[in-house]
Coordinates of C-alpha atoms (C1' of nucleotides) in Angstrom, one line a residue:
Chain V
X1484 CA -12.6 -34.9 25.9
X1485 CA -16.2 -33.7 25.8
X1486 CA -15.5 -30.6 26.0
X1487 CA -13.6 -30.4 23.2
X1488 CA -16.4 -31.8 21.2
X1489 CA -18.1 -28.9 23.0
X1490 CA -16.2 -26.3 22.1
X1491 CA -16.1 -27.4 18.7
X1492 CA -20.1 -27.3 18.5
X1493 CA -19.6 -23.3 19.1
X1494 CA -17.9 -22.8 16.3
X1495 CA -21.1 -21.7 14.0
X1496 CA -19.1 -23.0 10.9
X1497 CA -19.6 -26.5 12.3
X1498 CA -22.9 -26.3 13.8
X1499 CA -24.4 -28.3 10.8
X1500 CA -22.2 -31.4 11.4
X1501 CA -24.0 -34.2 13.0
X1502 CA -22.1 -35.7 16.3
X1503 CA -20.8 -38.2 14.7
X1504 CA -19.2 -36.2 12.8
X1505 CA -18.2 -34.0 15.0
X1506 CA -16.7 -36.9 17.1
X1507 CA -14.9 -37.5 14.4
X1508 CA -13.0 -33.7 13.7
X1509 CA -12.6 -34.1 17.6
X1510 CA -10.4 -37.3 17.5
X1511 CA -8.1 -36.1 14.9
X1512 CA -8.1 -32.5 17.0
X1513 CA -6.0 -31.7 19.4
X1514 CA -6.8 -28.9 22.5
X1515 CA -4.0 -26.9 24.1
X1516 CA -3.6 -23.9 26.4
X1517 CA -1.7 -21.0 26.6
X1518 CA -1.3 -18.3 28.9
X1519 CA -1.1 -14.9 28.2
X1520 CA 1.5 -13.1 25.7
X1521 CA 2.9 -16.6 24.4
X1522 CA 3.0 -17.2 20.6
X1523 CA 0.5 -19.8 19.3
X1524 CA 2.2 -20.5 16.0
X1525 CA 5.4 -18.5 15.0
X1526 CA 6.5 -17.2 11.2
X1527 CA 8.0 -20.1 9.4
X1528 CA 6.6 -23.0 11.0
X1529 CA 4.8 -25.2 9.1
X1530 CA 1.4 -24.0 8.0
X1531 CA -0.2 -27.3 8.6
X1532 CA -3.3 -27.0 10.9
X1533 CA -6.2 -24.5 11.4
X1534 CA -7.0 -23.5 15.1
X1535 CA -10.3 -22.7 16.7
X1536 CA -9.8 -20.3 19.4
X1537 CA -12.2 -21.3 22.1
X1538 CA -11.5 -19.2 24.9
X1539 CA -9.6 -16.3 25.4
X1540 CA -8.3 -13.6 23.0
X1541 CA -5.1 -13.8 20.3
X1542 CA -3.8 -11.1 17.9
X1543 CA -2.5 -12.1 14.4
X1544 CA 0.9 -10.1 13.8
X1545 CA 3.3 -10.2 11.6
X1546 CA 7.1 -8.6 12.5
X1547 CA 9.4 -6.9 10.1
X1548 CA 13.6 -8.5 9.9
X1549 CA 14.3 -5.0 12.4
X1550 CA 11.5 -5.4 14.5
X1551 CA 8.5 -3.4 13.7
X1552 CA 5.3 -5.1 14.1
X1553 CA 2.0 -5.3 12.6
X1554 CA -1.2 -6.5 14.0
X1555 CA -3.7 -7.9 11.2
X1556 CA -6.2 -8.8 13.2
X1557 CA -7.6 -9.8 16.9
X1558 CA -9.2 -13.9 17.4
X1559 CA -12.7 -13.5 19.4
X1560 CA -13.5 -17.1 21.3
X1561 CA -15.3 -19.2 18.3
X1562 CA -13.3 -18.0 15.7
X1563 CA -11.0 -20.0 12.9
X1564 CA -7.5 -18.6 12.3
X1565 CA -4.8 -19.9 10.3
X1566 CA -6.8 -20.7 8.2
X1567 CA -4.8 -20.1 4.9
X1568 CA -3.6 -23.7 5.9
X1569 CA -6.1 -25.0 4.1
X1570 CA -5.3 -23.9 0.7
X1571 CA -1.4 -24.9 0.8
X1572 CA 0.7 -26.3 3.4
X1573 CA 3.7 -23.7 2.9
X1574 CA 5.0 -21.5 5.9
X1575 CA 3.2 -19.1 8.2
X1576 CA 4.3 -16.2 7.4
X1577 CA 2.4 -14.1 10.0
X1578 CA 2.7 -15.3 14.1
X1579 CA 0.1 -15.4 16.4
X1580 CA -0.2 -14.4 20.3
X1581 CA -2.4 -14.5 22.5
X1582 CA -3.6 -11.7 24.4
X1583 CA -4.8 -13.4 27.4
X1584 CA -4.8 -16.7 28.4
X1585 CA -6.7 -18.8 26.1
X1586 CA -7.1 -22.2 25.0
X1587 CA -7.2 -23.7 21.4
X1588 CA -7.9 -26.7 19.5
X1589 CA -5.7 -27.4 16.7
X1590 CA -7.0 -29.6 13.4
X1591 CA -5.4 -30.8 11.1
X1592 CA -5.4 -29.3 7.6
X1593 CA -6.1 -32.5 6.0
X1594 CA -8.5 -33.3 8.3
X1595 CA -10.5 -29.7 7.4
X1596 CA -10.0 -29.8 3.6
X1597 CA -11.8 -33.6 3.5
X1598 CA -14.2 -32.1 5.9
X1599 CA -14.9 -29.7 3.2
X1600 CA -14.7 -31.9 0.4
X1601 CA -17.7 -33.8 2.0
X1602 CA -19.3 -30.7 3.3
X1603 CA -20.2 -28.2 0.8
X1604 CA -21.6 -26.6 3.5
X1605 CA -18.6 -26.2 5.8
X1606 CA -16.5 -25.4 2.1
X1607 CA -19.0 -22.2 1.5
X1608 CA -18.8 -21.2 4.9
X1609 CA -14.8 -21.3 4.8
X1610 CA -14.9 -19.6 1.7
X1611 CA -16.9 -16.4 3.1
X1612 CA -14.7 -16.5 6.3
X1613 CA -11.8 -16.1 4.0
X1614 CA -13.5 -13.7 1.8
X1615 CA -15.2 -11.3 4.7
X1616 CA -11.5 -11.2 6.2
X1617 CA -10.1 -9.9 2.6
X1618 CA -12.9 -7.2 2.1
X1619 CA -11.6 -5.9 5.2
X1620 CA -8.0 -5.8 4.7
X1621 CA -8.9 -4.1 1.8
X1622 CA -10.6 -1.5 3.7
X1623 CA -7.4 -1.3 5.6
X1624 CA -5.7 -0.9 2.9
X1625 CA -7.5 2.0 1.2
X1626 CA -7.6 3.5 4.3
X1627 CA -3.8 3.3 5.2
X1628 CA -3.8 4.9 1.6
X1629 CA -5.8 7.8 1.8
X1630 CA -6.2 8.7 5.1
X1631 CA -4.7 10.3 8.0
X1632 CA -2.9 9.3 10.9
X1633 CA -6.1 10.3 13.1
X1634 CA -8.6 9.1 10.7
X1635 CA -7.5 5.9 10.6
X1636 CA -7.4 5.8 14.7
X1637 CA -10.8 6.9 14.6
X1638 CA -12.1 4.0 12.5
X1639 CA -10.1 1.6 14.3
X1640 CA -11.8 3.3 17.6
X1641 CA -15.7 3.1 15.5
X1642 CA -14.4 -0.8 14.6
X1643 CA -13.4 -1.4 18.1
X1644 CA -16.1 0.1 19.6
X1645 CA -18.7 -2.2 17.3
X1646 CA -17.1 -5.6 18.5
X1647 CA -16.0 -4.8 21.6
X1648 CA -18.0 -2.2 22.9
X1649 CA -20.1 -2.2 25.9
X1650 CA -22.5 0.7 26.9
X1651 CA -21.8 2.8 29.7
X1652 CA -24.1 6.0 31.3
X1653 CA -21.5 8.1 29.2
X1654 CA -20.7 5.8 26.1
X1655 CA -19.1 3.0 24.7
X1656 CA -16.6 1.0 26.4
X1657 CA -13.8 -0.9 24.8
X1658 CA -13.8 -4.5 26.3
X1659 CA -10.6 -5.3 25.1
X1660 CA -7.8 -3.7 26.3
X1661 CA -4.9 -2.2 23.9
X1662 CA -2.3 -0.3 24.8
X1663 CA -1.4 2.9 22.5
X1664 CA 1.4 1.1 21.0
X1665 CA -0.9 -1.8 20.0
X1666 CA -3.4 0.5 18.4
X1667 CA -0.1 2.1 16.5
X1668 CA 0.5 -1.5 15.4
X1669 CA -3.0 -1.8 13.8
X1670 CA -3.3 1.6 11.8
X1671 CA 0.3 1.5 11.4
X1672 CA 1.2 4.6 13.1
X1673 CA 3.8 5.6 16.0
X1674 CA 3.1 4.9 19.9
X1675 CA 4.0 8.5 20.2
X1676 CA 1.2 9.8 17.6
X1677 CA -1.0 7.7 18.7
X1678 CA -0.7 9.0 21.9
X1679 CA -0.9 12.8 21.0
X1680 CA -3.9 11.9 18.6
X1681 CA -5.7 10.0 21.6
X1682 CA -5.5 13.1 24.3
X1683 CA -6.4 15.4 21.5
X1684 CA -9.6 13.5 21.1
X1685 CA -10.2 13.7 24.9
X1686 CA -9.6 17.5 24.9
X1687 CA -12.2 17.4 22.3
X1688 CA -14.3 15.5 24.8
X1689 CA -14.8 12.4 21.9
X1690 CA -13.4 9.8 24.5
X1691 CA -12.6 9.2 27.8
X1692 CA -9.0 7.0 28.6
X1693 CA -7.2 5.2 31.1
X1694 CA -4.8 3.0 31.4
X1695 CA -4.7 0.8 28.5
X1696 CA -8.8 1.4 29.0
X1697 CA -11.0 3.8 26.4
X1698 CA -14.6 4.7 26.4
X1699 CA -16.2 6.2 23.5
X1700 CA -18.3 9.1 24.2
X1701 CA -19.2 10.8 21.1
X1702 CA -19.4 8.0 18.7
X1703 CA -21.1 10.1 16.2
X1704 CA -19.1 13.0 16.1
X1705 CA -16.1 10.8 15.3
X1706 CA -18.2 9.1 12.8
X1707 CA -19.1 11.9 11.3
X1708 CA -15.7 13.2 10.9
X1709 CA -15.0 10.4 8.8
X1710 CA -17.8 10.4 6.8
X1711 CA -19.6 6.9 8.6
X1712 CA -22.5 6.4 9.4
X1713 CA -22.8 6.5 13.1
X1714 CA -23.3 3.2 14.8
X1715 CA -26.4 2.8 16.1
X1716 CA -27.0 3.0 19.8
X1717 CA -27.6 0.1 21.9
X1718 CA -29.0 -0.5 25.1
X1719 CA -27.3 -1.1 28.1
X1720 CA -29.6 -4.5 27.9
X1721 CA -27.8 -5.6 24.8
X1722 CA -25.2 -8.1 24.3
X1723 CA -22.1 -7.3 23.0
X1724 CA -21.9 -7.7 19.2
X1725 CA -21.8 -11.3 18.0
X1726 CA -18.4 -12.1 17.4
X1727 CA -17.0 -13.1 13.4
X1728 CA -15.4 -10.3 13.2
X1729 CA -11.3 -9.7 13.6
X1730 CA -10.4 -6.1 13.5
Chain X
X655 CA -22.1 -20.1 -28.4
X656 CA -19.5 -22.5 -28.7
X657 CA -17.2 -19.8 -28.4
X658 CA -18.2 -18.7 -25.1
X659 CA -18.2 -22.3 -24.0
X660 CA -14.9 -22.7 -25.0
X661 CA -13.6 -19.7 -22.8
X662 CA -15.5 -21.7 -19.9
X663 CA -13.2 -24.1 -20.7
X664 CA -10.0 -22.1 -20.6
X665 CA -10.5 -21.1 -16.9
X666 CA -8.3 -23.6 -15.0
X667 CA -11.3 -23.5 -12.2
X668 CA -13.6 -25.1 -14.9
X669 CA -11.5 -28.0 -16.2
X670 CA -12.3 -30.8 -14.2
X671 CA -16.1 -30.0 -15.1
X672 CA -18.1 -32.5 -18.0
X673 CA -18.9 -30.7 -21.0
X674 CA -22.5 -30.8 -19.9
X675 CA -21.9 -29.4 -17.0
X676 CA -20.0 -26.7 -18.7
X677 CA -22.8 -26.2 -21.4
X678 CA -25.1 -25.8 -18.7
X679 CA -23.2 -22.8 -17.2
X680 CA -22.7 -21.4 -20.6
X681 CA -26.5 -21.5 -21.0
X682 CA -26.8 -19.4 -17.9
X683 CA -24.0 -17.1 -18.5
X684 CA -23.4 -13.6 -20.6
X685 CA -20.9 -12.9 -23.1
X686 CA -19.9 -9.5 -23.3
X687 CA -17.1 -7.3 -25.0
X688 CA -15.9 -4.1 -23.5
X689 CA -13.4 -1.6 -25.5
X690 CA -10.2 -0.2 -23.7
X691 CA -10.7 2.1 -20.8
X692 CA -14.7 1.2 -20.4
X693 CA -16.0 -0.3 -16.7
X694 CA -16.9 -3.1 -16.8
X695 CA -18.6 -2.7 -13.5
X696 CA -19.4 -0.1 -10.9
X697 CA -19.0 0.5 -7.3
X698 CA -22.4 0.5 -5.5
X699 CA -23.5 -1.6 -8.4
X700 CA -25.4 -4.5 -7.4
X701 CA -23.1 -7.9 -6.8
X702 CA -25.2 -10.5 -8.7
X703 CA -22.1 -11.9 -10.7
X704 CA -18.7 -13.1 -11.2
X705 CA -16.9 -12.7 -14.4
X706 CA -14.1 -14.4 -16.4
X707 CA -12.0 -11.9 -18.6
X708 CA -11.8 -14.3 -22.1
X709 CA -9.8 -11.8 -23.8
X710 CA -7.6 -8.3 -23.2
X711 CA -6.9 -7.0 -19.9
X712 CA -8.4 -4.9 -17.0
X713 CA -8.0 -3.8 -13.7
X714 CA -9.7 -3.6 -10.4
X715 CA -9.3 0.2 -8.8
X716 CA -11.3 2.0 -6.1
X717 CA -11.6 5.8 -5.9
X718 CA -12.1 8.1 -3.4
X719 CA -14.6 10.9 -3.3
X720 CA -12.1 13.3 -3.9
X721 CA -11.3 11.6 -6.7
X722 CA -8.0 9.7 -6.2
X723 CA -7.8 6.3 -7.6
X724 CA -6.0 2.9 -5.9
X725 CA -5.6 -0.2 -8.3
X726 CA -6.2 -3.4 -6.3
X727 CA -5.1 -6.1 -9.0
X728 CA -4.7 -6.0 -12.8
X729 CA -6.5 -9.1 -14.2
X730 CA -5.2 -11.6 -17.1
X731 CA -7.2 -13.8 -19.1
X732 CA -9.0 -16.8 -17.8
X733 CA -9.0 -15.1 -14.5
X734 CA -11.9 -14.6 -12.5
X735 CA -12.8 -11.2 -11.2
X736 CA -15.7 -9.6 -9.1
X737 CA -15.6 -12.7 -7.3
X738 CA -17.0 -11.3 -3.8
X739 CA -20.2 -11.6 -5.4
X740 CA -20.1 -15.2 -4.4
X741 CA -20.1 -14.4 -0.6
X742 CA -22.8 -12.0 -0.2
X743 CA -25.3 -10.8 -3.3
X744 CA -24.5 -6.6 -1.9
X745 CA -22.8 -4.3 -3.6
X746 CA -20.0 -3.3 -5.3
X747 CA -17.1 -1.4 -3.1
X748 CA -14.9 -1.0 -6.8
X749 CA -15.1 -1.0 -10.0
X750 CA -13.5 -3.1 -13.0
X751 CA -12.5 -1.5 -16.0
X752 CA -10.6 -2.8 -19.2
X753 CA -7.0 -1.4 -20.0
X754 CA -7.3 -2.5 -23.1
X755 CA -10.4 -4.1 -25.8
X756 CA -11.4 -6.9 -23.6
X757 CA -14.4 -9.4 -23.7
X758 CA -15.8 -11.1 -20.6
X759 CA -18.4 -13.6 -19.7
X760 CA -20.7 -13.3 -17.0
X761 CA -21.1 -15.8 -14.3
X762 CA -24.6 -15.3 -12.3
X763 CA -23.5 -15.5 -8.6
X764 CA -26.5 -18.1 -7.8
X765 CA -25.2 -20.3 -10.2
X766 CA -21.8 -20.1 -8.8
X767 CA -22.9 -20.6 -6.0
X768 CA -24.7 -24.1 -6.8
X769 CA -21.9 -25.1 -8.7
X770 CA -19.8 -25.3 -5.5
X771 CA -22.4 -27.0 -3.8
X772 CA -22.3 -29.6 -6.8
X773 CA -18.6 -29.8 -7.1
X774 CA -16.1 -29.7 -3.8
X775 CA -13.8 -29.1 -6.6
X776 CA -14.5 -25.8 -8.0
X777 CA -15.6 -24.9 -4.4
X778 CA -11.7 -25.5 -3.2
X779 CA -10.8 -23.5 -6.2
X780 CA -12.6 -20.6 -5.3
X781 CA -11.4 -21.0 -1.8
X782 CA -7.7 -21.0 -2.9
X783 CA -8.2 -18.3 -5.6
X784 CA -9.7 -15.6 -3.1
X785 CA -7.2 -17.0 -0.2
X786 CA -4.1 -16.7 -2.5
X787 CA -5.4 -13.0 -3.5
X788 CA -5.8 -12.0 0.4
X789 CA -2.2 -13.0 1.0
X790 CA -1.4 -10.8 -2.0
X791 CA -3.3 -7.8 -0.3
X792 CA -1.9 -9.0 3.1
X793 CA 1.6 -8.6 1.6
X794 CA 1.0 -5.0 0.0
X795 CA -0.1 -3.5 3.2
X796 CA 2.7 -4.6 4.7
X797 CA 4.8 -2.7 2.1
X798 CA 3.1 0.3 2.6
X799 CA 3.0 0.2 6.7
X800 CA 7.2 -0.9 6.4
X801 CA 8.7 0.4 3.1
X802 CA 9.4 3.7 1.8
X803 CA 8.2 4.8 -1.5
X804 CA 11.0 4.0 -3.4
X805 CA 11.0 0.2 -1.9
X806 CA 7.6 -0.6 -2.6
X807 CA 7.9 0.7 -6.2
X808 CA 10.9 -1.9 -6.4
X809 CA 8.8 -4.7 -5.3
X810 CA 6.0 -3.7 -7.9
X811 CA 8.4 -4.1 -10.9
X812 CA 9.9 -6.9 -9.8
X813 CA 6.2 -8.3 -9.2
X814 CA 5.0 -7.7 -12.7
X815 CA 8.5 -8.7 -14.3
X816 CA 7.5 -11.7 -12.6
X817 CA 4.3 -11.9 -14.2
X818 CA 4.0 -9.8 -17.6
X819 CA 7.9 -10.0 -18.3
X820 CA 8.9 -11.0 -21.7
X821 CA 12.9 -11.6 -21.7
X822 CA 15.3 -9.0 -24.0
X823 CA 18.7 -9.6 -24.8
X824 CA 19.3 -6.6 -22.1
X825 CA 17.3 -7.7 -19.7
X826 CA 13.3 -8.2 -18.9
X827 CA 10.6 -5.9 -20.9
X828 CA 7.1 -5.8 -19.0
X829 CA 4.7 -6.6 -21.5
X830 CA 1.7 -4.6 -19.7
X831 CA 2.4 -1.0 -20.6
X832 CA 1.7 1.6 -17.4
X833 CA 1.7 4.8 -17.0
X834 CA 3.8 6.7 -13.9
X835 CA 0.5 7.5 -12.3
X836 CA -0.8 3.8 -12.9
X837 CA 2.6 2.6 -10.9
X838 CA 1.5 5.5 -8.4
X839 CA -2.0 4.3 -8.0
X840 CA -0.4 0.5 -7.7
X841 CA 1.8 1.5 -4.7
X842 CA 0.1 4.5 -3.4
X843 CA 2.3 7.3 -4.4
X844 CA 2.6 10.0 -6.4
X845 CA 2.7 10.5 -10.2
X846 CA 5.6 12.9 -9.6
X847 CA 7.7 10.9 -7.2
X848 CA 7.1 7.9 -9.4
X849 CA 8.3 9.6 -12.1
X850 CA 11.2 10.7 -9.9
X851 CA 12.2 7.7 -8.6
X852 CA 11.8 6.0 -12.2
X853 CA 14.6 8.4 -13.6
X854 CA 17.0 7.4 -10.7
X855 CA 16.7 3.9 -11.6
X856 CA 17.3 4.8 -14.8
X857 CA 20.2 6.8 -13.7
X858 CA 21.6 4.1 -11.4
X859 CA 21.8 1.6 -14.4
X860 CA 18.8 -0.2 -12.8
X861 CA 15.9 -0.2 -15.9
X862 CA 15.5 1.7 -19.1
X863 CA 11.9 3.5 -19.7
X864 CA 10.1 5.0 -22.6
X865 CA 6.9 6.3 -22.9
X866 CA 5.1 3.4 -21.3
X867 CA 7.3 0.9 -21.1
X868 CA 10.0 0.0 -18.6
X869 CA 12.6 -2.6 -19.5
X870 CA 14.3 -4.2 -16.0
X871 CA 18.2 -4.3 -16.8
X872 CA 19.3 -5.6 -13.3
X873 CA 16.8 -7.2 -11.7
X874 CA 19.6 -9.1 -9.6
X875 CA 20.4 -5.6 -8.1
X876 CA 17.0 -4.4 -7.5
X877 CA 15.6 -7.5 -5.7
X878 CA 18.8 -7.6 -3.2
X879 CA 17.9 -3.3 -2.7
X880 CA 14.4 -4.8 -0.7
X881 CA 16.3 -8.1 0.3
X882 CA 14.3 -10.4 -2.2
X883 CA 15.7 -13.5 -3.7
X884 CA 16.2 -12.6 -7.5
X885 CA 13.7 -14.1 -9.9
X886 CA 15.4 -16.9 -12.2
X887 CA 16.9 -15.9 -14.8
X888 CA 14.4 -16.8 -18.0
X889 CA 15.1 -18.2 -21.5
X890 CA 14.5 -16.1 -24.4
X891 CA 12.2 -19.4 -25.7
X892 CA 10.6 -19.8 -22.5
X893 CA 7.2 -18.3 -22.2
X894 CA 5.3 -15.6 -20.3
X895 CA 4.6 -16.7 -16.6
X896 CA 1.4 -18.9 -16.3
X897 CA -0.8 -16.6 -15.3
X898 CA -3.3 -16.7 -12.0
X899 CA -1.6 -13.8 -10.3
X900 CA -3.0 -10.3 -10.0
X901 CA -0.9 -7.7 -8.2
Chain S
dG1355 C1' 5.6 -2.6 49.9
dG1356 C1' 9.3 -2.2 47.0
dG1357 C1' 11.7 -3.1 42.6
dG1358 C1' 11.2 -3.5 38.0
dC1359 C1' 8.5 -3.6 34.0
dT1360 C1' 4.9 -1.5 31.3
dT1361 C1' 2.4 2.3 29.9
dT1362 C1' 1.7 7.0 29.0
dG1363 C1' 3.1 12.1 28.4
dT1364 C1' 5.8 15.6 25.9
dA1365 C1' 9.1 18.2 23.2
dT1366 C1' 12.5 18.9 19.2
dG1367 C1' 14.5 18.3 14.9
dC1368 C1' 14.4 16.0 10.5
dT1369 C1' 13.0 13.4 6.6
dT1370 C1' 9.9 11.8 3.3
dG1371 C1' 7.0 12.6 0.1
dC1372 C1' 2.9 15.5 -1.2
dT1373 C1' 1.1 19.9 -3.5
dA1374 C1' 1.3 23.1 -6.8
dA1375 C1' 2.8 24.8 -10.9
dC1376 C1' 4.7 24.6 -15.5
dA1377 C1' 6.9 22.9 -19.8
dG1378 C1' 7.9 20.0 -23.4
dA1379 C1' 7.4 15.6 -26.0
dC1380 C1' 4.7 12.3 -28.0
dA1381 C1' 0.4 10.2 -29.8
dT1382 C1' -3.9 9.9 -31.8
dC1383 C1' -7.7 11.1 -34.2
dG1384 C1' -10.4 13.6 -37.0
Chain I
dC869 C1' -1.4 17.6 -40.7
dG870 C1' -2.9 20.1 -37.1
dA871 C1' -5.1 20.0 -32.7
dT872 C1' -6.0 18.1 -28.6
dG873 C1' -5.2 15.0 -25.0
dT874 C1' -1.9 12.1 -22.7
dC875 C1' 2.3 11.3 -20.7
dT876 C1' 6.7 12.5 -18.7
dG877 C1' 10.2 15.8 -16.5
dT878 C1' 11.3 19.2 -13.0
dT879 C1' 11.2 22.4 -9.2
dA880 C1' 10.3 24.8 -4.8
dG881 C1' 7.8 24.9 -0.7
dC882 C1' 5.4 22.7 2.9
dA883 C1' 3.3 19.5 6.2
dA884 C1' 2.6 15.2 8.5
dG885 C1' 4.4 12.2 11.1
dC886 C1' 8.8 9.7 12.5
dA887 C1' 13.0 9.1 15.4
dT888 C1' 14.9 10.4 19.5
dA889 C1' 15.2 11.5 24.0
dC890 C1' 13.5 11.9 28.5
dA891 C1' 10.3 11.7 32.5
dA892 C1' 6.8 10.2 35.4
dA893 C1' 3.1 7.4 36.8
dG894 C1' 0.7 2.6 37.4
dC895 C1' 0.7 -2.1 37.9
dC896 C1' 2.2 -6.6 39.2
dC897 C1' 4.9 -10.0 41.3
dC898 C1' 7.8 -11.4 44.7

DNA sequence: GGGGCTTTGTATGCTTGCTAACAGACATCG
DNA sequence: CGATGTCTGTTAGCAAGCATACAAAGCCCC
């Protein structure tokens, strides 16, 4: 009970809201767990709740009528998805997974537009959520336009490597684990180029990979190849990134 | 003065707003008027404000540094455009430019911004406006991960029959005239293969096309080619679809 | 610790659609 | 009305990456 309030205190989109308040999001909220590879919402259901993901990981995908899937985007702990709920209750048209076992909370979308109705606040930050999400499926989708099979795995690697990433003696570690077939999901590629493309790069000595494991060694090289600015380099000290992001 | 005014009022986000609220966002906002193929804005451009298209029609496109163009969405009259402003005052990642004469009035993004602070109503607006154009986005990148050149092309004219189709006695007659490498820049293809594929259809009994213009003579058979529920068939009396759509 | 599932590695056509290169028709504007 | 720019039509060659087909190695659960 309490620590649903909790968890929805973590959510930085609600960290304005006074208890009560709070309190009240939490009663008409519900928690629920799943364990890993089970689908949170499917395609079709009714699209009439937002979920907070509040631990764990999920992936937002979305499967063709013979079978191919997509993967929009990955759920860090803290973060809203669904949440095109809000604007109209129609059908999901996407599914979501989870990657690991996780737990949610489910609210209502009722419940979340009056919250924004009374909370301009809340609203504005919604709005951005939404907004920050579409700037980068537009990124996606100039870069499924104009670039290459391996230049679109190496800024999904770069992406990765920003959110997930953890410093090692020889790199950057990814902290969440994809197999090659999930990464051929996000650029929209084949498990079999993806493959190639990968031990390419570790010929080249760019990465390092394992099973279902990659480290990043020459972030800037790879950068550089596709004309980004290399990420800056963090200290083994630091924290990984602050999650809002999804992909 | 009252001119611009009454294009504030035209803008279905605006409508619920007094007229003294409206005058006071008229007082703060810029007419302009743009003649065909001028931008209207510019990527890396600073994002200080949204705009409202009053009059003619223009499109949102990004380029590549080697030159090759994508069109994002075409906007109609009384929609709002640039609208990313709102989230974060940083720069421009496209650019806008008219298709045909077009004037426009500039919203400055703080002001926007207060407005949905003042009004939960606009704010939800907003929130559906730039939520509705993600799924749009969401649903082209699907496209081009899943559907071949030729599919992707067919969803495109059915998508602006939808939305700039005037009824014929043989069929539907899109009202916005594009050129083969505007389609190509639309779906991410080729001039040539647009062109191409454009003279099958013709071929096949599909459409008819002239020198920018494309009448749709079986749209029945084209939407059941990329399994898609035929759009209603349309009175000659009725009018032009309501227009908030984009792409 | 063994069986089965998952993940990765690798090779060979084959297909789609891009590049490049022209040519003619139409339109617009001075 | 002529000239220049825009738009469409057409072709041949080529390259990226997909489908297909196996094979082997790890991992996990019983």
């Amino acid at each position: 009970m309490s620590e649903k309030l909790w968890h929805l205190k973590r959510c930085n989109l609600f960290e304005q809201l006074t208890t009560d308040q709070l309190r009240r999001l939490e009663v008409h909220s519900r928690a629920r767990s799943f364990s890993r590879r089970t689908p949170i919402y499917l395609p079709a259901e009714e699209a009439d709740s937002v979920f907070l993901l509040t631990s764990g990981r999920a992936k937002i995908c979305h499967l063709t009528p013979d079978g191919k899937q997509s993967i929009l985007a990955f759920v860090e702990p803290g973060e809203l998805f669904g949440e095109l709920a809000i604007l109209d209750a129609g059908q999901r048209e996407e599914y979501a997974e989870t990657i690991e076992n996780s737990t949610v909370v489910m609210i209502p979308g009722d419940e979340m537009q009056q919250l924004m109705q009374q909370h301009p606040q809340v609203s504005l930050g919604i709005t951005k959520m939404i907004g920050l999400r579409r700037r980068r499926i537009e990124q996606r989708l100039k870069n499924l336009l104009f670039l290459s099979n391996r230049d679109r795995l190496t800024h999904l690697l770069l992406e990765l490597a920003e959110q997930y990433g953890r410093p090692t003696s020889d790199g950057t570690e990814l902290t969440i684990r994809l197999s090659h077939q999930d990464l051929a999901n996000v650029i929209g590629s084949t498990r079999e180029t993806v493959t190639v493309v990968l031990g390419e790069m570790q010929l080249e000595g760019l990465i390092r990979m394992g099973r279902r494991k990659i480290e990043i060694l020459q972030a800037d090289r790879l950068a550089s190849a596709v004309h980004r600015k290399a990420p800056p380099p963090r200290r083994v000290s630091d924290q990984p990134a602050a999650a809002h992001g999804t992909t």
